[in-house]
Amino acid sequence: MHILLIDNNDSFTRNLEHLLVSAIKGAEVVVEPYTRLPQLDLTAADLIVVSPGPGTPAEYPGYERVFESGKPVLGICLGMQIMNEHHGGETGRLPGCVHGKTDEIDWLGEQQTVARYHSLCVTKVGDGLEVMARNDQDVVMCLGSRDHRAIGYQFHPESFLTSNGGRFIRDAIAYLDLQ
């Protein structure tokens, strides 16, 4: 599987690359910086991953071509917020700031420990996106749409604090019907 990982200047990008390679058999990951987004050839990718990053979705214009490419997309943290805003959703300031903390979410009927590193959160869900997980403070932790071929995690599956990061990658692959 050819995976294009777009790096939004985040220190977790190489950890995410490593997790993708270890969780997906036969994965070949190409990491490209966000600054090259306008020139990237999206046609060869079986999956496009939008990385976490500092700042707000508004600081990363140009992702329309990714979401309108017809390619499956996995967004992580900022990547999920960018996906949500592309579909008309909104992002706001999280009450407090959560960096390097664990949280519990109900994931497909099981309690899972996930790592959170964010100060922004989804305040309005975009059109056609379904909330697949929230934490107990009602913060959206996962959004997805089979019709849009997109899924996003607010938490960081690539962090050592997420106890089952590979599972979240494999579940995203299954949700996007890439198996």
mmCIF file of C-alpha atoms in Angstrom:
data_model
loop_
_atom_site.group_PDB
_atom_site.id
_atom_site.type_symbol
_atom_site.label_atom_id
_atom_site.label_comp_id
_atom_site.label_asym_id
_atom_site.label_seq_id
_atom_site.Cartn_x
_atom_site.Cartn_y
_atom_site.Cartn_z
ATOM 1 C CA MET A 1 0.000 0.000 0.000
ATOM 2 C CA HIS A 2 1.379 3.388 -1.024
ATOM 3 C CA ILE A 3 0.803 5.978 1.675
ATOM 4 C CA LEU A 4 1.425 9.690 1.287
ATOM 5 C CA LEU A 5 1.977 11.292 4.685
ATOM 6 C CA ILE A 6 1.756 15.071 4.560
ATOM 7 C CA ASP A 7 3.803 16.618 7.356
ATOM 8 C CA ASN A 8 2.306 19.748 8.904
ATOM 9 C CA ASN A 9 5.586 20.585 10.624
ATOM 10 C CA ASP A 10 4.953 18.251 13.522
ATOM 11 C CA SER A 11 7.443 16.483 15.758
ATOM 12 C CA PHE A 12 5.228 13.365 15.755
ATOM 13 C CA THR A 13 5.342 12.843 11.978
ATOM 14 C CA ARG A 14 8.213 10.334 11.989
ATOM 15 C CA ASN A 15 6.569 8.409 14.838
ATOM 16 C CA LEU A 16 3.405 8.306 12.749
ATOM 17 C CA GLU A 17 5.395 7.070 9.740
ATOM 18 C CA HIS A 18 6.883 4.297 11.877
ATOM 19 C CA LEU A 19 3.456 3.285 13.201
ATOM 20 C CA LEU A 20 1.980 3.173 9.676
ATOM 21 C CA VAL A 21 4.820 0.903 8.503
ATOM 22 C CA SER A 22 4.525 -1.395 11.513
ATOM 23 C CA ALA A 23 0.709 -1.572 11.557
ATOM 24 C CA ILE A 24 0.047 -2.038 7.821
ATOM 25 C CA LYS A 25 1.646 -5.021 6.128
ATOM 26 C CA GLY A 26 3.489 -3.935 2.997
ATOM 27 C CA ALA A 27 3.067 -0.206 3.671
ATOM 28 C CA GLU A 28 5.382 2.123 1.772
ATOM 29 C CA VAL A 29 5.217 5.576 3.285
ATOM 30 C CA VAL A 30 6.397 8.729 1.562
ATOM 31 C CA VAL A 31 6.626 11.779 3.822
ATOM 32 C CA GLU A 32 6.224 15.161 2.156
ATOM 33 C CA PRO A 33 6.276 18.569 3.846
ATOM 34 C CA TYR A 34 3.095 20.632 3.809
ATOM 35 C CA THR A 35 4.909 23.318 1.820
ATOM 36 C CA ARG A 36 4.952 20.936 -1.182
ATOM 37 C CA LEU A 37 1.184 20.306 -1.045
ATOM 38 C CA PRO A 38 0.384 22.263 -4.247
ATOM 39 C CA GLN A 39 2.922 20.215 -6.238
ATOM 40 C CA LEU A 40 2.219 16.758 -4.810
ATOM 41 C CA ASP A 41 1.095 14.006 -7.147
ATOM 42 C CA LEU A 42 -1.827 12.432 -5.305
ATOM 43 C CA THR A 43 -2.634 9.827 -7.942
ATOM 44 C CA ALA A 44 -0.161 7.155 -6.777
ATOM 45 C CA ALA A 45 -1.336 7.156 -3.153
ATOM 46 C CA ASP A 46 -3.654 4.448 -1.883
ATOM 47 C CA LEU A 47 -4.057 6.458 1.333
ATOM 48 C CA ILE A 48 -3.273 10.051 2.233
ATOM 49 C CA VAL A 49 -2.479 10.816 5.860
ATOM 50 C CA VAL A 50 -2.705 14.398 7.123
ATOM 51 C CA SER A 51 -0.389 14.757 10.090
ATOM 52 C CA PRO A 52 -0.774 16.588 13.363
ATOM 53 C CA GLY A 53 0.814 19.991 13.612
ATOM 54 C CA PRO A 54 0.962 23.272 15.443
ATOM 55 C CA GLY A 55 -1.525 26.066 14.807
ATOM 56 C CA THR A 56 -5.046 26.085 13.441
ATOM 57 C CA PRO A 57 -6.626 24.563 10.323
ATOM 58 C CA ALA A 58 -6.837 28.061 8.796
ATOM 59 C CA GLU A 59 -3.042 28.180 8.753
ATOM 60 C CA TYR A 60 -2.942 25.207 6.349
ATOM 61 C CA PRO A 61 -4.881 26.167 3.217
ATOM 62 C CA GLY A 62 -4.866 24.041 0.098
ATOM 63 C CA TYR A 63 -6.127 20.725 1.431
ATOM 64 C CA GLU A 64 -9.198 20.915 -0.825
ATOM 65 C CA ARG A 65 -7.308 19.002 -3.495
ATOM 66 C CA VAL A 66 -6.633 16.181 -1.021
ATOM 67 C CA PHE A 67 -10.242 15.826 0.131
ATOM 68 C CA GLU A 68 -11.598 16.214 -3.385
ATOM 69 C CA SER A 69 -9.106 13.738 -4.903
ATOM 70 C CA GLY A 70 -11.317 10.746 -4.165
ATOM 71 C CA LYS A 71 -8.434 9.166 -2.242
ATOM 72 C CA PRO A 72 -9.038 7.796 1.268
ATOM 73 C CA VAL A 73 -7.802 10.199 3.936
ATOM 74 C CA LEU A 74 -6.747 9.657 7.543
ATOM 75 C CA GLY A 75 -6.325 12.835 9.602
ATOM 76 C CA ILE A 76 -4.537 12.923 12.928
ATOM 77 C CA CYS A 77 -5.224 15.720 15.454
ATOM 78 C CA LEU A 78 -4.816 18.898 13.340
ATOM 79 C CA GLY A 79 -5.410 16.628 10.341
ATOM 80 C CA MET A 80 -8.832 15.692 11.714
ATOM 81 C CA GLN A 81 -9.646 19.352 12.359
ATOM 82 C CA ILE A 82 -8.630 20.249 8.788
ATOM 83 C CA MET A 83 -10.870 17.434 7.492
ATOM 84 C CA ASN A 84 -13.763 18.656 9.620
ATOM 85 C CA GLU A 85 -13.430 22.271 8.466
ATOM 86 C CA HIS A 86 -13.240 21.172 4.843
ATOM 87 C CA HIS A 87 -16.721 19.703 5.324
ATOM 88 C CA GLY A 88 -18.104 22.874 6.942
ATOM 89 C CA GLY A 89 -17.283 22.098 10.557
ATOM 90 C CA GLU A 90 -15.711 24.462 13.051
ATOM 91 C CA THR A 91 -12.760 24.372 15.426
ATOM 92 C CA GLY A 92 -12.539 26.198 18.747
ATOM 93 C CA ARG A 93 -10.371 26.499 21.794
ATOM 94 C CA LEU A 94 -10.465 23.543 24.143
ATOM 95 C CA PRO A 95 -11.259 24.540 27.733
ATOM 96 C CA GLY A 96 -7.817 24.068 29.223
ATOM 97 C CA CYS A 97 -4.960 22.582 27.265
ATOM 98 C CA VAL A 98 -4.142 18.878 27.042
ATOM 99 C CA HIS A 99 -0.579 17.946 26.133
ATOM 100 C CA GLY A 100 0.875 14.568 26.918
ATOM 101 C CA LYS A 101 -2.138 13.316 28.854
ATOM 102 C CA THR A 102 -4.006 10.078 28.500
ATOM 103 C CA ASP A 103 -7.744 9.725 28.247
ATOM 104 C CA GLU A 104 -10.190 6.879 27.972
ATOM 105 C CA ILE A 105 -12.608 6.550 25.090
ATOM 106 C CA ASP A 106 -15.204 4.007 24.137
ATOM 107 C CA TRP A 107 -13.890 2.577 20.874
ATOM 108 C CA LEU A 108 -16.063 0.030 19.114
ATOM 109 C CA GLY A 109 -17.477 -1.123 22.429
ATOM 110 C CA GLU A 110 -14.164 -1.289 24.302
ATOM 111 C CA GLN A 111 -12.432 1.171 26.613
ATOM 112 C CA GLN A 112 -9.161 2.321 25.049
ATOM 113 C CA THR A 113 -6.413 4.564 26.418
ATOM 114 C CA VAL A 114 -5.400 7.319 24.001
ATOM 115 C CA ALA A 115 -2.841 10.131 24.073
ATOM 116 C CA ARG A 116 -3.965 13.717 23.744
ATOM 117 C CA TYR A 117 -1.874 16.702 22.681
ATOM 118 C CA HIS A 118 -4.158 19.551 21.692
ATOM 119 C CA SER A 119 -5.525 22.931 22.659
ATOM 120 C CA LEU A 120 -8.184 23.060 19.910
ATOM 121 C CA CYS A 121 -11.179 20.823 19.353
ATOM 122 C CA VAL A 122 -14.137 20.329 17.042
ATOM 123 C CA THR A 123 -16.983 22.641 18.078
ATOM 124 C CA LYS A 124 -19.267 21.959 15.105
ATOM 125 C CA VAL A 125 -19.217 18.715 13.166
ATOM 126 C CA GLY A 126 -18.960 19.039 9.395
ATOM 127 C CA ASP A 127 -21.652 17.946 6.946
ATOM 128 C CA GLY A 128 -21.814 14.229 6.369
ATOM 129 C CA LEU A 129 -19.342 13.371 9.135
ATOM 130 C CA GLU A 130 -20.322 11.049 11.951
ATOM 131 C CA VAL A 131 -18.938 11.257 15.452
ATOM 132 C CA MET A 132 -17.439 7.850 16.131
ATOM 133 C CA ALA A 133 -15.977 8.565 19.579
ATOM 134 C CA ARG A 134 -16.066 11.211 22.294
ATOM 135 C CA ASN A 135 -14.395 11.356 25.682
ATOM 136 C CA ASP A 136 -16.338 11.761 28.918
ATOM 137 C CA GLN A 137 -16.104 15.582 28.629
ATOM 138 C CA ASP A 138 -17.930 15.279 25.284
ATOM 139 C CA VAL A 139 -14.866 16.260 23.214
ATOM 140 C CA VAL A 140 -14.967 14.681 19.759
ATOM 141 C CA MET A 141 -12.193 12.074 19.532
ATOM 142 C CA CYS A 142 -13.016 10.533 16.148
ATOM 143 C CA LEU A 143 -14.919 11.644 13.064
ATOM 144 C CA GLY A 144 -15.493 9.712 9.903
ATOM 145 C CA SER A 145 -17.469 9.373 6.710
ATOM 146 C CA ARG A 146 -17.547 6.336 4.471
ATOM 147 C CA ASP A 147 -19.108 8.483 1.725
ATOM 148 C CA HIS A 148 -16.225 10.982 1.914
ATOM 149 C CA ARG A 149 -13.695 8.153 2.454
ATOM 150 C CA ALA A 150 -12.230 9.967 5.423
ATOM 151 C CA ILE A 151 -11.594 9.291 9.092
ATOM 152 C CA GLY A 152 -9.845 11.389 11.718
ATOM 153 C CA TYR A 153 -8.536 10.944 15.221
ATOM 154 C CA GLN A 154 -8.202 13.870 17.623
ATOM 155 C CA PHE A 155 -5.784 11.827 19.719
ATOM 156 C CA HIS A 156 -2.358 10.528 18.703
ATOM 157 C CA PRO A 157 -2.232 6.798 17.945
ATOM 158 C CA GLU A 158 1.521 7.147 17.283
ATOM 159 C CA SER A 159 2.256 8.268 20.839
ATOM 160 C CA PHE A 160 3.666 5.753 23.297
ATOM 161 C CA LEU A 161 0.864 6.873 25.622
ATOM 162 C CA THR A 162 -1.755 5.319 23.326
ATOM 163 C CA SER A 163 -1.786 1.733 24.473
ATOM 164 C CA ASN A 164 -2.994 0.227 21.198
ATOM 165 C CA GLY A 165 -1.893 2.617 18.441
ATOM 166 C CA GLY A 166 -1.568 -0.038 15.747
ATOM 167 C CA ARG A 167 -5.171 -1.075 16.267
ATOM 168 C CA PHE A 168 -6.398 2.448 15.518
ATOM 169 C CA ILE A 169 -4.440 2.464 12.258
ATOM 170 C CA ARG A 170 -5.794 -0.967 11.265
ATOM 171 C CA ASP A 171 -9.342 0.105 12.241
ATOM 172 C CA ALA A 172 -8.968 3.211 10.055
ATOM 173 C CA ILE A 173 -7.799 1.032 7.154
ATOM 174 C CA ALA A 174 -10.827 -1.225 7.617
ATOM 175 C CA TYR A 175 -13.206 1.761 7.902
ATOM 176 C CA LEU A 176 -11.803 3.167 4.654
ATOM 177 C CA ASP A 177 -12.274 -0.258 3.052
ATOM 178 C CA LEU A 178 -8.586 -0.590 2.171
ATOM 179 C CA GLN A 179 -8.090 -4.186 3.290
#
